[in-house]
mmCIF file of C-alpha atoms in Angstrom:
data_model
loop_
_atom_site.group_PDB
_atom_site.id
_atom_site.type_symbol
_atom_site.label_atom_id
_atom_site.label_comp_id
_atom_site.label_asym_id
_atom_site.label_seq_id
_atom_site.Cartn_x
_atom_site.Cartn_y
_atom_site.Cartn_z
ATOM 1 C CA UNK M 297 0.000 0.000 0.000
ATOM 2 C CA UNK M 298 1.340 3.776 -0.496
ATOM 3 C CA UNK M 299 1.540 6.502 1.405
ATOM 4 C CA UNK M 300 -1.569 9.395 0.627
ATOM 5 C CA UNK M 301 -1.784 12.852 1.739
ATOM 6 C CA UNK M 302 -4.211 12.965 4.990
ATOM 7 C CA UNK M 303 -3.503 16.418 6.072
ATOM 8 C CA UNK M 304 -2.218 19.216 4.605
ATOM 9 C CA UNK M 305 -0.747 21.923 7.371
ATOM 10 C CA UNK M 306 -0.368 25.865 7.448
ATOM 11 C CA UNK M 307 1.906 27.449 10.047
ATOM 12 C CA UNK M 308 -0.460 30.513 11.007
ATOM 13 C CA UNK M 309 0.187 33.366 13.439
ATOM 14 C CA UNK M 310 -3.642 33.316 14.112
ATOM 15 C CA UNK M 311 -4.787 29.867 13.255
ATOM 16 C CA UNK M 312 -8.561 30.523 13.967
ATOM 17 C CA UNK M 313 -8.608 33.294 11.978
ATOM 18 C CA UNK M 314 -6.727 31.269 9.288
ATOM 19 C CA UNK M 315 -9.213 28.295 9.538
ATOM 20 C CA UNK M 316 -12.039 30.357 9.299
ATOM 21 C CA UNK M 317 -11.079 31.631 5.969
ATOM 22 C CA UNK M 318 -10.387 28.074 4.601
ATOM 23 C CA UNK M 319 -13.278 26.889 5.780
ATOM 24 C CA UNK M 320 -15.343 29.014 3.681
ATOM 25 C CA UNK M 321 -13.210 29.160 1.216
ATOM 26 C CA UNK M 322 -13.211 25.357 0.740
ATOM 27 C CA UNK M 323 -16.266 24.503 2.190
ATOM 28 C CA UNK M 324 -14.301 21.778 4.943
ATOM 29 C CA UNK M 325 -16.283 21.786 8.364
ATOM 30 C CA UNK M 326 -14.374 23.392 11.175
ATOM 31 C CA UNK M 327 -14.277 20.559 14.066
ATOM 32 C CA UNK M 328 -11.903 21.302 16.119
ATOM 33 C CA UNK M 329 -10.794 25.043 17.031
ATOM 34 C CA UNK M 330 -8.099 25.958 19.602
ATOM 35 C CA UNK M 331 -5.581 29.235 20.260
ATOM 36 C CA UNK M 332 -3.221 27.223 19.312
ATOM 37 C CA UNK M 333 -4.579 24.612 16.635
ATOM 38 C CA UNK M 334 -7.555 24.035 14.218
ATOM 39 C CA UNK M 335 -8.966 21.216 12.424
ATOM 40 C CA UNK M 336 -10.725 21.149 8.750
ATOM 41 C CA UNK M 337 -12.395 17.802 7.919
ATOM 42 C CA UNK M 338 -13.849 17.333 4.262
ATOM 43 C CA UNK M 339 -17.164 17.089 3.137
ATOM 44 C CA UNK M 340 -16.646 14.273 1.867
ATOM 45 C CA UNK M 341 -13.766 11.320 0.904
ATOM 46 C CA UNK M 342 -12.541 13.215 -1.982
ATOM 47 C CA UNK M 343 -9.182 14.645 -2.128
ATOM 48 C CA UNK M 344 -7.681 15.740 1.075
ATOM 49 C CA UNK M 345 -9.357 14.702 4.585
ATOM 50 C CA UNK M 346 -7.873 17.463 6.865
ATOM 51 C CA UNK M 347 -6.539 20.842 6.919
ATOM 52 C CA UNK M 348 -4.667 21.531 10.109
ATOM 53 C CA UNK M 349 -3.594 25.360 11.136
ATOM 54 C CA UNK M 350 -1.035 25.855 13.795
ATOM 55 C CA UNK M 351 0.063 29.094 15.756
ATOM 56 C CA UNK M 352 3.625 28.992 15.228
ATOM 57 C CA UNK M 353 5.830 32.501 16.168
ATOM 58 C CA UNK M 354 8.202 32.480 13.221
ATOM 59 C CA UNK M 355 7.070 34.464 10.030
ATOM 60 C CA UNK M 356 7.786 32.686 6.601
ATOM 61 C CA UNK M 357 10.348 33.803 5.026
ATOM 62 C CA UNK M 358 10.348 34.631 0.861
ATOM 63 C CA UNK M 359 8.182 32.680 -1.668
ATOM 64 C CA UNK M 360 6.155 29.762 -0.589
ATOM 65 C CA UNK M 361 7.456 26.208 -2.299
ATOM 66 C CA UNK M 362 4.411 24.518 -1.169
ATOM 67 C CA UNK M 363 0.893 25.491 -2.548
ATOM 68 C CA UNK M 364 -2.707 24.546 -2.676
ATOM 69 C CA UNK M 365 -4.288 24.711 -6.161
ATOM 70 C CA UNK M 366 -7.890 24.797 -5.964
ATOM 71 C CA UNK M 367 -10.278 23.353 -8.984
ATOM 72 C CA UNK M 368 -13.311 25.303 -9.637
ATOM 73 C CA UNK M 369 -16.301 24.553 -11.918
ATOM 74 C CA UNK M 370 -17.171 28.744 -11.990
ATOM 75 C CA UNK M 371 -13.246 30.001 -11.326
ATOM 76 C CA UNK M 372 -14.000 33.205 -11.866
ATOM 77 C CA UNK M 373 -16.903 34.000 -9.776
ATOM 78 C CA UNK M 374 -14.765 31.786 -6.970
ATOM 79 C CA UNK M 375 -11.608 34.356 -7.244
ATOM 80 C CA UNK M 376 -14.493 37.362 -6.590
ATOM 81 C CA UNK M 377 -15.792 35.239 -3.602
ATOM 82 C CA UNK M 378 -12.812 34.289 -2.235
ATOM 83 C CA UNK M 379 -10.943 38.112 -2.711
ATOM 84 C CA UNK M 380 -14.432 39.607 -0.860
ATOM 85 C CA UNK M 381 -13.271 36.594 2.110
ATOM 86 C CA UNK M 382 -9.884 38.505 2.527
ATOM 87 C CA UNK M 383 -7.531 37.021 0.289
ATOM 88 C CA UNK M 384 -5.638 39.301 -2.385
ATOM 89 C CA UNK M 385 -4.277 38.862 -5.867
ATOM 90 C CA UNK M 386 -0.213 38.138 -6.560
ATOM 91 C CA UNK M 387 -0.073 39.386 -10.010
ATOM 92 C CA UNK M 388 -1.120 43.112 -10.634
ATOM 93 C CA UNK M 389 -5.139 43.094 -12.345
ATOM 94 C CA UNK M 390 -5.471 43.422 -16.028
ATOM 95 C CA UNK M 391 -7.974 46.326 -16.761
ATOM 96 C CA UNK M 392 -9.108 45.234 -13.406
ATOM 97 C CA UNK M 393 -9.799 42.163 -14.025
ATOM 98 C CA UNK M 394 -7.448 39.147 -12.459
ATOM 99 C CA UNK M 395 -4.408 37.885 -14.371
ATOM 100 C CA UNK M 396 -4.407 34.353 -15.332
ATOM 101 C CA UNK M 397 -1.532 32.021 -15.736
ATOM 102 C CA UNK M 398 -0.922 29.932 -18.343
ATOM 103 C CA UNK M 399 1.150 27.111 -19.145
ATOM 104 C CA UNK M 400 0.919 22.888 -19.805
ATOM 105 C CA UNK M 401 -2.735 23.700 -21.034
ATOM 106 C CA UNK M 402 -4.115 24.637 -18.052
ATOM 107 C CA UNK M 403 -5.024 28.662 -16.790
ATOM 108 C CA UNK M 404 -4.905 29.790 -12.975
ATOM 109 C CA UNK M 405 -5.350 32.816 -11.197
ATOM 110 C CA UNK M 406 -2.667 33.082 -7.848
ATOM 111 C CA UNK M 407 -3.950 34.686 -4.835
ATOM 112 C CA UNK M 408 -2.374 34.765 -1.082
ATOM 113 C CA UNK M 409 -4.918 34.175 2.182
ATOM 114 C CA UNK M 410 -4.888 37.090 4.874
ATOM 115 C CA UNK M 411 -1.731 35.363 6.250
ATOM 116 C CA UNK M 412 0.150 35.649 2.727
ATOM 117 C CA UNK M 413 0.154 32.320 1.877
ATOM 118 C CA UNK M 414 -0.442 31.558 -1.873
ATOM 119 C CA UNK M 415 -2.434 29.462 -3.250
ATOM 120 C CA UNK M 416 -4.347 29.175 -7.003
ATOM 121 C CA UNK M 417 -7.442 28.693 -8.442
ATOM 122 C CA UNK M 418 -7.972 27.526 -11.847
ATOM 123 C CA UNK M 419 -11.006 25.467 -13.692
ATOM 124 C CA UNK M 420 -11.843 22.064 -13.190
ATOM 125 C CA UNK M 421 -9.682 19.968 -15.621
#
């Protein structure tokens, strides 16, 4: 048998605040919520089971080398819900519009979550 991801884990100066955002943003259920630690489960057994946020004092330094790409059937309209949440655009807007990515014939759009960490969101392959 292999290995699979079962959690995937943010360091977050304010993790409730941090799994809040997720949570809406991904729709995971917030079960367990601490100062110092918060638990995502997923709606269902698709993909990944957990997200995990914990309150860690030192700030990340440069470029993230880890990301979450998120799959949307409406991308668009989920990179205007998810910037009203509190997360902000990477790339400077195109006649104010979000700049999308290209490249190995997919398109994404990269944002960063109140804490700065970035993540993308393209359409569902």
């Amino acid at each position: 048998m292999s290995a699979f991801i079962h959690n995937v884990t943010f360091d977050a100066s304010d993790p409730r605040m941090l799994g809040r955002f997720w949570s809406q943003v991904t729709g995971y259920a917030l079960v367990d919520e601490r100062d110092e630690f918060v638990r995502l489960r997923a709606p269902d057994a698709q993909g990944v089971r957990q997200i995990l946020f914990l309150r860690v004092d030192d700030p990340t330094l440069g470029k993230n080398r880890v990301h979450v790409d998120l799959a949307a059937p409406l991308p668009q309209e989920d990179i205007e819900r998810v910037l009203r949440l509190g997360a902000s655009l990477v790339d400077q807007p195109v006649d104010g519009k979000p700049r999308w990515r290209e490249g190995n014939g997919i398109k994404w759009v990269v944002l960063r979550d109140p804490e700065g960490n970035e993540f993308c969101i393209g359409a569902i392959p």
